[in-house]
Amino acid sequence: MALPFTLKLIVIPFLILINVLCLSKGVSSSSKIVEHQRKSVQSNIPTWDTNYLEFPLNLEYLEVEFFLWGSIGRGLDTIAPELAEGGPPPIGVRKAFLDPFTNDVIAQFALQEVGHLRAIKEVVKGFPRPTLNLSSAQFSEVVNSAFEHPLFPPFDPYRNSINYLLASYLIPYVGLTGYVGTIPKLLSVESRKLVAGLLAVKSGQDAVIRSLLYQRRLQRVVPYKITVQEFTNRLSKLRNKLGSDLGSRDEGIFVDQKDGAEGKIKGNILVGDENSLGYPRSPIEVLNIVYGSGDPKKVGGFFPKGADGYIAQSYL
């Protein structure tokens, strides 16, 4: 039997309201389930693993801000402010003058790094974004150290695509070797699964950067009379020097034949040991490099106030 018009005016809105309330309750319940699962995962992670999983957040913050700003001119505070947790905005970072192809590649890297931050924080509590120095002056200081004299004009990573790729060469590989060194130390399957996933994508990013530079290896970096190849060799030597005295963990994109794969080739798009396996780095070695001091107790470089997390803070 059809309802009278006046009754419809009362019943239909009432039914819509009930439906909306039920939907809201369902969304709220779903959110609570996700949050409960996240806390459950965190509670099952050993403290030992937690410390090793929180440490790489420092480099993930560094990479996400450098790549986001370089490609789209905005940072974490715009794209995913909840992941920054109110940490101070990075110093000196800005949009880079990139060609469309390079810009697209870096934008992909940037959004991948957002996912990496989220993935880690779903397993461990983490910490707010630390103070980061991504200024041209900081990158110029690193390059000057690599060449053991000041370049003129000062190196500017945001000037063009080549400079930006060379600056990018500095960052993901350090995190990559850190992940290689971390996996054998982890106790839980959940921890190893997370780091293996992070390492897979980080390795891909580093391979893309090195491949793009390898294509241009004989090109001169304007306005210097220095090739791309020489830049990568110098930067790798600097990281080896700062990292530790345990031997080479780093190589440029073109090496002596004896140092290439199987000792039979000079091209070196991917870095590996004598069996072409990835090199490991410890947290100490990572801090030595990103601080630019060769000392985990002497902060500076990309982290003017030091890195965060139990491991980094334990040296301070």
Coordinates of C-alpha atoms in Angstrom, one line a residue:
M1 CA 0.0 0.0 0.0
A2 CA 1.4 3.4 -0.9
L3 CA 2.4 5.7 1.9
P4 CA 0.7 9.1 2.2
F5 CA 2.9 12.0 1.0
T6 CA 3.3 13.5 4.5
L7 CA 4.3 10.2 5.9
K8 CA 7.0 9.8 3.2
L9 CA 8.4 13.2 4.2
I10 CA 9.0 11.8 7.7
V11 CA 10.0 8.2 6.9
I12 CA 12.4 8.7 4.0
P13 CA 14.8 11.1 5.8
F14 CA 14.7 8.9 8.8
L15 CA 15.8 5.9 6.8
I16 CA 18.6 7.9 5.1
L17 CA 19.8 9.0 8.6
I18 CA 19.9 5.4 9.8
N19 CA 21.9 4.4 6.7
V20 CA 24.4 7.2 7.2
L21 CA 24.8 6.3 10.9
C22 CA 25.4 2.7 10.1
L23 CA 27.9 3.6 7.4
S24 CA 29.8 5.9 9.8
K25 CA 29.8 3.2 12.4
G26 CA 31.2 0.7 9.8
V27 CA 34.0 3.1 8.8
S28 CA 34.8 3.8 12.4
S29 CA 34.9 0.1 13.2
S30 CA 37.1 -0.5 10.2
S31 CA 39.5 2.2 11.3
K32 CA 39.6 0.7 14.8
I33 CA 40.4 -2.7 13.4
V34 CA 43.3 -1.3 11.3
E35 CA 44.6 0.6 14.3
H36 CA 44.3 -2.5 16.5
Q37 CA 46.2 -4.6 13.9
R38 CA 48.9 -1.9 13.7
K39 CA 49.3 -1.9 17.5
S40 CA 49.2 -5.7 17.5
V41 CA 52.1 -5.9 15.0
Q42 CA 54.1 -3.3 17.0
S43 CA 53.6 -5.3 20.2
N44 CA 55.0 -8.4 18.5
I45 CA 58.2 -6.7 17.4
P46 CA 61.2 -7.3 19.7
T47 CA 62.8 -4.2 21.1
W48 CA 66.0 -5.1 19.4
D49 CA 64.2 -5.1 16.0
T50 CA 62.3 -1.9 16.8
N51 CA 65.6 0.0 17.2
Y52 CA 66.9 -1.3 13.9
L53 CA 63.6 -0.5 12.1
E54 CA 63.3 3.0 13.5
F55 CA 66.9 4.0 12.5
P56 CA 66.3 4.1 8.7
L57 CA 63.4 6.5 9.2
N58 CA 66.1 9.2 9.3
L59 CA 67.1 8.5 5.7
E60 CA 63.6 7.9 4.6
Y61 CA 62.7 11.4 5.8
L62 CA 65.7 12.8 4.0
E63 CA 64.8 11.1 0.7
V64 CA 61.1 11.9 0.8
E65 CA 61.7 15.6 1.3
F66 CA 64.5 15.8 -1.2
F67 CA 62.5 14.0 -3.9
L68 CA 59.1 15.6 -3.2
W69 CA 60.4 19.2 -3.2
G70 CA 62.7 18.5 -6.2
S71 CA 60.0 17.2 -8.4
I72 CA 56.7 18.9 -7.3
G73 CA 57.9 21.8 -5.2
R74 CA 56.0 20.7 -2.1
G75 CA 57.0 18.5 0.8
L76 CA 55.7 16.0 3.4
D77 CA 53.7 18.8 5.2
T78 CA 51.5 19.1 2.1
I79 CA 51.5 15.5 0.8
A80 CA 51.2 13.5 4.1
P81 CA 51.5 15.8 7.1
E82 CA 50.6 13.1 9.5
L83 CA 53.8 11.3 8.7
A84 CA 56.0 14.3 9.5
E85 CA 54.4 14.4 13.0
G86 CA 55.1 18.1 13.4
G87 CA 58.8 17.8 12.9
P88 CA 60.7 21.0 11.7
P89 CA 60.5 21.7 8.0
P90 CA 63.7 20.9 6.1
I91 CA 66.3 23.6 5.6
G92 CA 67.0 25.0 2.1
V93 CA 65.2 22.5 0.0
R94 CA 63.4 23.7 -3.2
K95 CA 62.0 22.8 -6.6
A96 CA 64.7 21.7 -9.0
F97 CA 64.9 22.7 -12.7
L98 CA 64.4 19.2 -14.1
D99 CA 63.5 18.0 -17.6
P100 CA 60.1 16.4 -17.9
F101 CA 61.4 12.8 -17.9
T102 CA 63.7 13.2 -14.9
N103 CA 61.0 15.1 -13.1
D104 CA 58.6 12.2 -13.6
V105 CA 61.1 9.7 -12.4
I106 CA 61.9 11.7 -9.2
A107 CA 58.2 12.3 -8.5
Q108 CA 57.7 8.5 -8.6
F109 CA 60.6 8.0 -6.2
A110 CA 59.1 10.7 -3.9
L111 CA 55.7 9.0 -3.6
Q112 CA 57.4 5.6 -3.1
E113 CA 59.2 7.2 -0.1
V114 CA 55.9 8.3 1.3
G115 CA 54.8 4.7 1.3
H116 CA 58.1 3.6 2.9
L117 CA 57.6 6.0 5.8
R118 CA 54.0 4.7 6.3
A119 CA 55.1 1.1 6.1
I120 CA 57.7 1.5 8.8
K121 CA 55.4 3.4 11.1
E122 CA 52.8 0.8 10.8
V123 CA 55.2 -1.7 12.4
V124 CA 57.1 0.6 14.8
K125 CA 56.1 3.8 16.5
G126 CA 58.9 5.9 15.0
F127 CA 59.5 9.6 15.6
P128 CA 58.8 13.0 14.1
R129 CA 60.8 14.3 11.2
P130 CA 64.2 15.4 12.4
T131 CA 65.9 18.6 11.4
L132 CA 67.2 18.1 7.8
N133 CA 69.6 20.3 5.9
L134 CA 69.0 20.0 2.1
S135 CA 70.3 23.4 1.1
S136 CA 72.5 24.0 -1.9
A137 CA 75.3 24.9 0.5
Q138 CA 75.2 21.5 2.2
F139 CA 75.4 19.6 -1.1
S140 CA 78.2 22.0 -2.2
E141 CA 80.1 21.2 1.0
V142 CA 79.9 17.5 0.2
V143 CA 81.0 17.9 -3.3
N144 CA 83.9 20.1 -2.2
S145 CA 85.0 17.4 0.3
A146 CA 84.8 14.8 -2.5
F147 CA 87.1 16.9 -4.8
E148 CA 89.3 18.1 -1.8
H149 CA 88.9 21.7 -3.0
P150 CA 86.1 24.2 -3.5
L151 CA 84.4 24.2 -6.9
F152 CA 83.5 27.5 -8.4
P153 CA 80.8 28.4 -8.8
P154 CA 79.5 26.3 -5.8
F155 CA 77.7 23.1 -6.8
D156 CA 73.9 23.6 -6.9
P157 CA 71.9 20.4 -6.9
Y158 CA 68.7 22.2 -8.0
R159 CA 70.3 23.9 -11.0
N160 CA 69.5 21.2 -13.6
S161 CA 68.8 17.5 -14.1
I162 CA 72.4 16.4 -14.2
N163 CA 73.2 18.1 -10.9
Y164 CA 70.1 16.8 -9.3
L165 CA 70.8 13.2 -10.4
L166 CA 74.4 13.6 -8.9
A167 CA 72.9 14.8 -5.7
S168 CA 70.4 11.9 -5.7
Y169 CA 73.4 9.6 -6.2
L170 CA 74.5 10.5 -2.7
I171 CA 71.3 9.4 -0.9
P172 CA 69.5 6.1 -1.7
Y173 CA 72.6 4.0 -1.9
V174 CA 73.5 4.8 1.7
G175 CA 70.1 3.6 2.8
L176 CA 70.4 0.5 0.5
T177 CA 73.6 -0.6 2.1
G178 CA 72.1 0.1 5.5
Y179 CA 69.2 -2.2 4.8
V180 CA 71.6 -4.9 3.5
G181 CA 73.5 -4.7 6.8
T182 CA 70.3 -4.7 8.9
I183 CA 68.5 -7.8 7.6
P184 CA 70.9 -10.4 9.2
K185 CA 70.5 -8.6 12.6
L186 CA 66.7 -8.8 12.8
L187 CA 65.0 -11.4 14.9
S188 CA 61.4 -11.5 13.7
V189 CA 60.0 -12.6 10.4
E190 CA 57.8 -9.5 10.3
S191 CA 60.8 -7.3 10.6
R192 CA 62.8 -9.1 7.9
K193 CA 59.8 -9.0 5.6
L194 CA 59.5 -5.3 6.0
V195 CA 63.2 -4.5 5.4
A196 CA 63.3 -6.9 2.4
G197 CA 60.5 -5.0 0.8
L198 CA 62.1 -1.7 1.5
L199 CA 65.4 -2.9 0.1
A200 CA 63.8 -4.2 -3.1
V201 CA 62.5 -0.7 -4.1
K202 CA 65.5 1.2 -2.8
S203 CA 67.7 -1.0 -5.0
G204 CA 65.6 -0.2 -8.0
Q205 CA 65.8 3.6 -7.3
D206 CA 69.6 3.4 -7.0
A207 CA 69.8 1.4 -10.2
V208 CA 67.7 3.9 -12.1
I209 CA 69.8 6.8 -10.9
R210 CA 73.1 5.1 -11.8
S211 CA 71.7 4.1 -15.2
L212 CA 70.7 7.6 -16.0
L213 CA 74.1 8.9 -15.0
Y214 CA 75.9 6.1 -16.9
Q215 CA 74.2 7.2 -20.1
R216 CA 75.8 10.6 -19.5
R217 CA 79.1 9.4 -18.0
L218 CA 81.3 11.3 -20.5
Q219 CA 79.2 14.4 -20.4
R220 CA 80.8 17.4 -18.6
V221 CA 79.0 18.8 -15.6
V222 CA 78.4 22.5 -16.5
P223 CA 80.2 24.8 -15.8
Y224 CA 83.0 22.5 -14.6
K225 CA 85.4 20.6 -16.8
I226 CA 84.6 17.5 -14.9
T227 CA 82.7 14.5 -16.3
V228 CA 79.7 12.8 -14.7
Q229 CA 81.8 9.7 -14.4
E230 CA 84.5 11.5 -12.4
F231 CA 81.8 13.1 -10.1
T232 CA 80.5 9.6 -9.2
N233 CA 83.9 8.2 -8.6
R234 CA 84.8 11.1 -6.3
L235 CA 81.5 10.9 -4.4
S236 CA 81.9 7.1 -3.9
K237 CA 85.5 7.5 -2.6
L238 CA 84.3 10.1 -0.1
R239 CA 81.6 7.8 1.2
N240 CA 84.2 5.0 1.5
K241 CA 86.5 7.4 3.4
L242 CA 83.8 8.6 5.8
G243 CA 82.1 5.2 6.2
S244 CA 84.8 3.1 7.8
D245 CA 88.2 1.6 7.4
L246 CA 86.8 -1.9 6.5
G247 CA 87.5 -1.5 2.8
S248 CA 85.4 -0.5 -0.2
R249 CA 81.6 -0.4 0.2
D250 CA 81.1 2.0 -2.7
E251 CA 82.1 2.4 -6.4
G252 CA 81.5 4.9 -9.2
I253 CA 79.7 4.1 -12.4
F254 CA 82.9 3.3 -14.3
V255 CA 85.8 1.5 -12.7
D256 CA 89.1 -0.3 -13.4
Q257 CA 88.3 -3.6 -15.1
K258 CA 89.7 -5.6 -12.1
D259 CA 87.0 -4.0 -10.0
G260 CA 84.1 -4.6 -12.4
A261 CA 81.9 -7.7 -12.4
E262 CA 84.0 -10.9 -12.6
G263 CA 87.0 -8.6 -13.2
K264 CA 86.1 -8.5 -16.9
I265 CA 84.3 -5.2 -17.5
K266 CA 84.6 -1.5 -16.6
G267 CA 81.0 -0.5 -16.7
N268 CA 79.6 -0.5 -13.2
I269 CA 75.8 0.4 -13.2
L270 CA 75.2 -1.8 -10.2
V271 CA 77.6 -1.9 -7.2
G272 CA 78.6 -5.3 -5.8
D273 CA 81.4 -7.2 -4.2
E274 CA 83.6 -9.9 -5.9
N275 CA 80.5 -12.0 -6.3
S276 CA 78.3 -9.0 -7.3
L277 CA 76.5 -9.1 -3.9
G278 CA 75.3 -5.9 -2.3
Y279 CA 77.6 -4.3 0.3
P280 CA 76.4 -4.0 3.9
R281 CA 76.8 -0.9 6.1
S282 CA 76.2 -0.6 9.9
P283 CA 74.3 2.3 11.5
I284 CA 77.7 3.7 12.6
E285 CA 78.9 3.8 9.0
V286 CA 75.6 5.4 7.8
L287 CA 75.8 8.1 10.5
N288 CA 79.5 8.7 9.6
I289 CA 78.4 9.5 6.0
V290 CA 75.3 11.5 6.5
Y291 CA 76.9 13.6 9.2
G292 CA 79.8 14.2 6.9
S293 CA 82.1 13.9 9.9
G294 CA 83.2 10.3 9.9
D295 CA 82.1 10.2 13.5
P296 CA 78.6 9.1 14.8
K297 CA 79.1 11.4 17.8
K298 CA 79.8 14.5 15.7
V299 CA 76.5 15.6 14.2
G300 CA 76.3 17.8 11.1
G301 CA 75.9 17.4 7.4
F302 CA 72.4 16.5 6.4
F303 CA 71.4 16.2 10.1
P304 CA 72.6 19.4 11.8
K305 CA 70.9 18.4 15.1
G306 CA 71.6 14.7 14.7
A307 CA 69.6 11.7 13.6
D308 CA 66.8 10.4 15.8
G309 CA 65.9 7.0 17.3
Y310 CA 67.6 4.9 20.0
I311 CA 70.6 3.8 17.9
A312 CA 71.5 7.3 16.6
Q313 CA 70.8 9.0 20.0
S314 CA 72.9 6.4 21.9
Y315 CA 76.1 7.8 20.3
L316 CA 75.2 11.3 21.5

